[in-house]
Tab-separated table of N, CA and C in Angstrom:
chain	number	residue	atom	x	y	z
Q	15	MET	N	5.354	-13.209	0.759
Q	15	MET	CA	5.304	-12.897	2.473
Q	15	MET	C	4.462	-11.909	2.678
Q	16	ILE	N	4.611	-10.648	2.036
Q	16	ILE	CA	3.835	-9.382	2.065
Q	16	ILE	C	2.537	-9.830	2.498
Q	17	LEU	N	1.812	-10.339	1.557
Q	17	LEU	CA	0.311	-10.510	1.785
Q	17	LEU	C	0.349	-11.284	3.182
Q	18	LYS	N	1.284	-12.361	3.340
Q	18	LYS	CA	1.428	-13.260	4.833
Q	18	LYS	C	0.655	-12.597	5.909
Q	19	GLU	N	1.574	-11.544	5.859
Q	19	GLU	CA	2.178	-10.289	6.549
Q	19	GLU	C	1.070	-9.179	6.947
Q	20	LEU	N	0.105	-9.621	5.639
Q	20	LEU	CA	-1.042	-8.538	5.665
Q	20	LEU	C	-2.268	-9.214	5.933
Q	21	GLY	N	-2.054	-10.581	6.448
Q	21	GLY	CA	-3.464	-11.700	6.949
Q	21	GLY	C	-2.923	-11.445	8.434
Q	22	LEU	N	-1.812	-11.031	8.844
Q	22	LEU	CA	-1.608	-11.743	10.136
Q	22	LEU	C	-2.188	-9.782	11.085
Q	23	VAL	N	-1.457	-8.859	9.958
Q	23	VAL	CA	-1.777	-7.480	10.290
Q	23	VAL	C	-3.946	-7.603	10.506
Q	24	LEU	N	-4.159	-7.863	9.304
Q	24	LEU	CA	-5.128	-7.788	9.874
Q	24	LEU	C	-6.186	-8.586	10.154
Q	25	ARG	N	-5.747	-9.334	11.111
Q	25	ARG	CA	-6.254	-10.461	12.319
Q	25	ARG	C	-5.922	-9.451	13.890
Q	26	ARG	N	-5.590	-8.139	13.955
Q	26	ARG	CA	-5.050	-7.626	14.674
Q	26	ARG	C	-6.552	-7.143	15.506
Q	27	PRO	N	-7.054	-7.129	16.452
Q	27	PRO	CA	-8.523	-6.627	16.843
Q	27	PRO	C	-8.649	-5.414	16.560
Q	28	LYS	N	-7.963	-4.660	16.302
Q	28	LYS	CA	-8.344	-3.528	15.617
Q	28	LYS	C	-8.883	-2.816	14.664
Q	29	PHE	N	-8.699	-3.897	14.077
Q	29	PHE	CA	-9.070	-3.973	12.650
Q	29	PHE	C	-10.374	-4.482	12.585
Q	30	LYS	N	-10.715	-5.397	13.143
Q	30	LYS	CA	-12.156	-6.229	13.148
Q	30	LYS	C	-12.791	-6.715	11.932
Q	31	THR	N	-11.177	-7.117	11.695
Q	31	THR	CA	-12.010	-7.866	10.010
Q	31	THR	C	-11.665	-9.120	10.315
Q	32	SER	N	-12.937	-9.926	9.660
Q	32	SER	CA	-13.643	-11.394	9.614
Q	32	SER	C	-12.839	-12.472	9.327
Q	33	GLU	N	-12.194	-13.300	9.362
Q	33	GLU	CA	-11.732	-14.668	8.334
Q	33	GLU	C	-11.831	-14.495	6.999
Q	34	ASP	N	-13.801	-14.522	7.129
Q	34	ASP	CA	-14.008	-14.279	5.566
Q	34	ASP	C	-13.731	-13.328	4.973
Q	35	GLU	N	-13.807	-12.106	5.617
Q	35	GLU	CA	-13.194	-10.653	4.424
Q	35	GLU	C	-11.808	-10.756	4.229
Q	36	ILE	N	-10.630	-11.092	5.478
Q	36	ILE	CA	-9.395	-11.604	5.325
Q	36	ILE	C	-9.390	-12.419	4.117
Q	37	SER	N	-9.780	-13.346	3.387
Q	37	SER	CA	-9.899	-14.515	2.677
Q	37	SER	C	-10.002	-13.690	1.448
Q	38	ARG	N	-10.632	-13.127	1.252
Q	38	ARG	CA	-11.620	-12.383	0.511
Q	38	ARG	C	-10.236	-10.825	-0.370
Q	39	ILE	N	-9.949	-10.409	0.985
Q	39	ILE	CA	-8.761	-9.528	0.485
Q	39	ILE	C	-7.449	-10.099	-0.673
Q	40	ILE	N	-7.121	-10.884	0.787
Q	40	ILE	CA	-5.773	-11.998	-0.024
Q	40	ILE	C	-6.149	-12.410	-1.142
Q	41	ILE	N	-7.087	-12.896	-1.630
Q	41	ILE	CA	-7.366	-13.080	-2.607
Q	41	ILE	C	-7.426	-12.465	-3.870
Q	42	ALA	N	-8.028	-11.169	-3.577
Q	42	ALA	CA	-7.675	-10.414	-4.382
Q	42	ALA	C	-6.952	-9.772	-5.307
Q	43	LEU	N	-6.325	-9.410	-3.664
Q	43	LEU	CA	-4.775	-9.243	-4.120
Q	43	LEU	C	-3.813	-10.508	-4.971
Q	44	MET	N	-3.932	-11.501	-4.555
Q	44	MET	CA	-3.422	-12.495	-5.101
Q	44	MET	C	-3.678	-12.343	-6.694
Q	45	GLN	N	-4.831	-12.368	-7.293
Q	45	GLN	CA	-5.598	-11.894	-8.579
Q	45	GLN	C	-5.005	-10.689	-9.532
Q	46	THR	N	-4.670	-9.819	-8.444
Q	46	THR	CA	-4.361	-8.960	-9.517
Q	46	THR	C	-2.922	-8.128	-8.738
Q	47	ALA	N	-2.602	-8.732	-7.694
Q	47	ALA	CA	-1.320	-8.273	-7.965
Q	47	ALA	C	-0.336	-8.590	-8.720
Q	48	GLU	N	0.812	-7.686	-8.570
Q	48	GLU	CA	2.186	-8.163	-10.065
Q	48	GLU	C	3.196	-8.614	-8.624
Q	49	ILE	N	3.397	-10.075	-8.896
Q	49	ILE	CA	4.204	-10.568	-8.048
Q	49	ILE	C	5.507	-10.068	-8.382
Q	50	VAL	N	6.551	-9.671	-7.230
Q	50	VAL	CA	7.823	-9.187	-7.503
Q	50	VAL	C	8.900	-10.327	-7.039
Q	51	ASN	N	10.058	-10.856	-8.101
Q	51	ASN	CA	11.114	-11.363	-7.144
Q	51	ASN	C	11.855	-10.941	-6.287
Q	52	VAL	N	11.299	-11.227	-4.863
Q	52	VAL	CA	13.019	-9.906	-4.876
Q	52	VAL	C	14.399	-10.473	-4.265
Q	53	ALA	N	15.137	-9.027	-4.744
Q	53	ALA	CA	16.530	-9.570	-4.701
Q	53	ALA	C	16.998	-8.677	-3.908
Q	54	SER	N	16.759	-7.439	-3.843
Q	54	SER	CA	17.427	-6.326	-2.672
Q	54	SER	C	17.327	-6.914	-1.016
Q	55	LYS	N	18.684	-6.768	-0.790
Q	55	LYS	CA	18.499	-6.733	1.202
Q	55	LYS	C	18.888	-5.385	1.286
Q	56	LEU	N	17.366	-4.524	2.098
Q	56	LEU	CA	17.958	-3.537	2.596
Q	56	LEU	C	17.678	-3.468	3.701
Q	57	LYS	N	18.412	-2.556	4.149
Q	57	LYS	CA	17.865	-2.227	6.159
Q	57	LYS	C	18.024	-1.043	6.359
Q	58	VAL	N	16.871	-0.390	5.823
Q	58	VAL	CA	16.087	0.751	5.831
Q	58	VAL	C	15.455	1.389	6.645
Q	59	VAL	N	14.786	0.382	7.706
Q	59	VAL	CA	13.806	0.821	9.165
Q	59	VAL	C	14.445	-0.612	10.557
Q	60	GLU	N	15.146	0.575	11.010
Q	60	GLU	CA	15.822	-0.489	11.914
Q	60	GLU	C	15.244	-0.718	13.386
Q	61	ASP	N	13.771	0.108	13.195
Q	61	ASP	CA	12.819	-0.140	14.152
Q	61	ASP	C	12.326	-1.322	14.019
Q	62	ASP	N	11.894	-1.690	12.986
Q	62	ASP	CA	11.353	-2.602	12.880
Q	62	ASP	C	11.584	-3.198	11.786
Q	63	PRO	N	12.915	-4.203	11.718
Q	63	PRO	CA	13.130	-4.832	9.820
Q	63	PRO	C	12.492	-6.222	9.518
Q	64	LYS	N	11.153	-6.209	10.041
Q	64	LYS	CA	9.991	-6.632	8.747
Q	64	LYS	C	9.781	-5.959	8.100
Q	65	ASP	N	9.616	-4.724	8.628
Q	65	ASP	CA	9.004	-3.880	7.262
Q	65	ASP	C	9.952	-3.674	6.229
Q	66	ASN	N	11.376	-3.990	6.371
Q	66	ASN	CA	12.178	-3.801	5.075
Q	66	ASN	C	12.177	-4.876	4.347
Q	67	MET	N	11.062	-5.921	4.741
Q	67	MET	CA	10.006	-6.666	3.423
Q	67	MET	C	9.551	-5.622	2.090
Q	68	VAL	N	8.846	-4.603	2.442
Q	68	VAL	CA	8.250	-3.778	1.961
Q	68	VAL	C	8.607	-2.848	1.274
Q	69	ILE	N	9.974	-1.893	1.881
Q	69	ILE	CA	11.020	-1.271	0.920
Q	69	ILE	C	11.195	-2.388	-0.001
Q	70	GLU	N	11.782	-3.331	0.394
Q	70	GLU	CA	12.591	-4.575	-0.941
Q	70	GLU	C	11.154	-4.770	-2.371
Q	71	THR	N	10.192	-5.082	-1.659
Q	71	THR	CA	9.593	-5.461	-2.366
Q	71	THR	C	8.983	-4.063	-3.347
Q	72	ALA	N	8.680	-3.245	-2.853
Q	72	ALA	CA	8.226	-1.885	-3.823
Q	72	ALA	C	10.134	-1.710	-5.221
Q	73	TYR	N	11.201	-1.579	-3.794
Q	73	TYR	CA	12.033	-1.408	-4.618
Q	73	TYR	C	12.523	-2.110	-6.018
Q	74	ASP	N	12.131	-3.266	-5.841
Q	74	ASP	CA	12.650	-4.078	-6.777
Q	74	ASP	C	11.681	-4.029	-7.669
Q	75	GLY	N	10.284	-4.145	-7.348
Q	75	GLY	CA	9.011	-3.471	-8.449
Q	75	GLY	C	9.038	-2.707	-9.032
Q	76	ASN	N	9.848	-1.530	-8.935
Q	76	ASN	CA	9.932	-0.688	-9.668
Q	76	ASN	C	8.295	0.402	-9.225
Q	77	ALA	N	8.065	0.263	-8.042
Q	77	ALA	CA	6.457	0.918	-7.439
Q	77	ALA	C	7.070	2.409	-7.375
Q	78	ASP	N	6.058	2.872	-7.863
Q	78	ASP	CA	6.109	4.745	-7.290
Q	78	ASP	C	5.768	4.601	-6.097
Q	79	ILE	N	4.149	3.715	-5.349
Q	79	ILE	CA	3.913	4.649	-4.094
Q	79	ILE	C	4.009	3.619	-3.305
Q	80	ILE	N	4.276	3.299	-2.137
Q	80	ILE	CA	3.762	2.170	-1.276
Q	80	ILE	C	2.684	2.879	-0.258
Q	81	VAL	N	0.994	2.082	0.095
Q	81	VAL	CA	0.293	2.681	0.775
Q	81	VAL	C	0.131	2.290	2.124
Q	82	THR	N	0.305	2.731	2.926
Q	82	THR	CA	0.672	1.991	4.537
Q	82	THR	C	0.384	2.683	5.580
Q	83	GLY	N	0.051	2.064	6.706
Q	83	GLY	CA	-0.349	2.742	7.738
Q	83	GLY	C	1.136	2.569	9.073
Q	84	ASP	N	1.623	1.586	8.560
Q	84	ASP	CA	2.874	1.138	9.635
Q	84	ASP	C	3.678	3.229	9.552
Q	85	SER	N	3.596	3.587	10.862
Q	85	SER	CA	3.842	4.429	11.359
Q	85	SER	C	6.108	4.412	11.057
Q	86	HIS	N	6.598	3.444	11.173
Q	86	HIS	CA	8.002	3.700	10.532
Q	86	HIS	C	7.728	3.249	8.919
Q	87	LEU	N	7.206	3.260	8.468
Q	87	LEU	CA	7.317	3.172	6.938
Q	87	LEU	C	7.029	4.393	6.476
Q	88	LEU	N	5.580	5.085	7.400
Q	88	LEU	CA	5.397	6.348	6.975
Q	88	LEU	C	6.486	7.668	7.502
Q	89	ALA	N	7.191	7.396	8.603
Q	89	ALA	CA	8.384	8.145	8.958
Q	89	ALA	C	9.142	8.374	7.770
Q	90	LEU	N	9.731	7.293	7.038
Q	90	LEU	CA	10.626	7.729	6.224
Q	90	LEU	C	9.627	8.847	4.744
Q	91	ARG	N	8.371	8.578	4.740
Q	91	ARG	CA	7.679	9.570	3.430
Q	91	ARG	C	8.177	9.219	2.451
Q	92	ASP	N	9.460	8.879	1.458
Q	92	ASP	CA	10.246	9.036	0.392
Q	92	ASP	C	10.786	7.703	0.586
Q	93	PHE	N	11.695	6.725	-0.406
Q	93	PHE	CA	12.845	5.794	-0.599
Q	93	PHE	C	13.047	5.310	-1.579
Q	94	LYS	N	13.983	6.537	-2.129
Q	94	LYS	CA	14.300	6.485	-3.512
Q	94	LYS	C	13.368	6.744	-4.485
Q	95	GLY	N	12.734	7.332	-4.101
Q	95	GLY	CA	11.575	8.389	-5.355
Q	95	GLY	C	10.280	7.171	-4.788
Q	96	ILE	N	10.100	6.534	-4.415
Q	96	ILE	CA	8.912	5.466	-3.808
Q	96	ILE	C	8.183	6.459	-2.513
Q	97	LYS	N	7.361	6.949	-3.138
Q	97	LYS	CA	6.523	7.957	-2.252
Q	97	LYS	C	5.700	6.597	-0.992
Q	98	ILE	N	5.903	7.686	0.271
Q	98	ILE	CA	5.127	6.585	1.247
Q	98	ILE	C	3.769	7.304	1.942
Q	99	ILE	N	2.607	7.177	1.917
Q	99	ILE	CA	1.814	7.723	2.040
Q	99	ILE	C	0.682	6.933	2.768
Q	100	THR	N	-0.082	7.257	3.440
Q	100	THR	CA	-1.268	6.816	4.086
Q	100	THR	C	-2.291	6.206	3.077
Q	101	VAL	N	-3.144	5.772	3.770
Q	101	VAL	CA	-4.553	5.466	3.154
Q	101	VAL	C	-5.643	6.764	2.774
Q	102	GLU	N	-5.677	7.669	3.552
Q	102	GLU	CA	-6.366	8.966	3.392
Q	102	GLU	C	-5.906	9.627	2.466
Q	103	GLN	N	-4.750	9.604	2.258
Q	103	GLN	CA	-3.592	10.604	1.031
Q	103	GLN	C	-3.942	9.729	0.174
Q	104	MET	N	-3.999	8.708	-0.184
Q	104	MET	CA	-4.389	8.061	-1.557
Q	104	MET	C	-5.396	7.951	-2.184
Q	105	LEU	N	-6.619	7.668	-1.021
Q	105	LEU	CA	-7.984	8.166	-1.185
Q	105	LEU	C	-8.020	9.354	-2.264
Q	106	ALA	N	-7.488	10.385	-1.067
Q	106	ALA	CA	-7.723	12.027	-1.068
Q	106	ALA	C	-6.923	11.999	-2.600
Q	107	CYS	N	-5.625	11.777	-3.241
Q	107	CYS	CA	-5.351	11.568	-4.579
Q	107	CYS	C	-6.214	11.384	-5.688
Q	108	LEU	N	-6.832	9.970	-5.853
Q	108	LEU	CA	-7.764	9.506	-6.239
Q	108	LEU	C	-8.773	10.228	-6.465
Q	109	GLY	N	-9.573	10.625	-5.358
Q	109	GLY	CA	-10.486	12.022	-5.498
Q	109	GLY	C	-10.412	12.516	-6.497
Q	110	GLU	N	-9.000	13.431	-6.116
Q	110	GLU	CA	-8.722	14.616	-7.776
Q	110	GLU	C	-8.616	14.002	-8.999
Q	111	LYS	N	-7.800	13.045	-8.732
Q	111	LYS	CA	-7.991	12.452	-9.913
Q	111	LYS	C	-9.147	12.074	-10.353
Q	112	ARG	N	-10.237	11.662	-9.965
Q	112	ARG	CA	-11.499	11.631	-10.628
Q	112	ARG	C	-12.042	12.968	-10.708
Q	113	LEU	N	-12.159	13.611	-9.801
Q	113	LEU	CA	-12.366	15.252	-10.286
Q	113	LEU	C	-12.140	15.764	-11.492
Q	114	LYS	N	-10.554	15.693	-12.123
Q	114	LYS	CA	-10.208	16.343	-12.789
Q	114	LYS	C	-10.540	15.724	-14.107
Q	115	ASN	N	-11.023	14.148	-13.526
Q	115	ASN	CA	-11.301	13.532	-15.013
Q	115	ASN	C	-12.993	13.163	-15.319
Q	116	ALA	N	-13.410	13.745	-14.187
Q	116	ALA	CA	-15.052	14.009	-14.379
Q	116	ALA	C	-15.264	14.534	-15.879
Q	117	PRO	N	-16.402	14.381	-16.247
Q	117	PRO	CA	-17.031	15.034	-17.083
Q	117	PRO	C	-18.158	16.698	-17.031
Q	118	LYS	N	-17.460	17.812	-17.318
Q	118	LYS	CA	-17.798	18.932	-17.394
Q	118	LYS	C	-19.764	19.048	-17.122
Q	119	LYS	N	-20.140	19.500	-16.184
Q	119	LYS	CA	-21.633	19.402	-16.334
Q	119	LYS	C	-21.848	21.066	-17.534
Q	120	GLU	N	-22.989	21.032	-18.341
Q	120	GLU	CA	-22.972	22.092	-19.267
Q	120	GLU	C	-23.995	22.891	-18.746
Q	121	ASN	N	-23.177	24.467	-18.474
Q	121	ASN	CA	-24.017	25.249	-18.243
Q	121	ASN	C	-25.615	25.466	-18.755
Q	122	LYS	N	-26.597	25.251	-17.853
Q	122	LYS	CA	-28.036	25.516	-18.864
Q	122	LYS	C	-28.895	26.579	-18.207
Q	123	SER	N	-28.331	27.473	-19.023
Q	123	SER	CA	-28.793	29.266	-18.866
Q	123	SER	C	-29.703	29.491	-19.818
């Protein structure tokens, strides 16, 4: 369900994503994502009930983070220990981690 919703969202004009790009993204996610059987029925996002499926999937899949651009989800900031962050925040976290793990340059004096 989430991949189907992602396909619909990526078709919005503001994303300027071609059908080929959408297909490649969906295929890549299908090959790498963990499929979660969702059992929970949560009512967390009242303004956009379709967003609840993201929360339910993350919750049932024991996710640590939801990365999204959705304003309703971002307004929550956190759900039962699951951080809800923007793509920019995630990229910043990955950049910090990369810097921490990068080999130190030797001082050549």
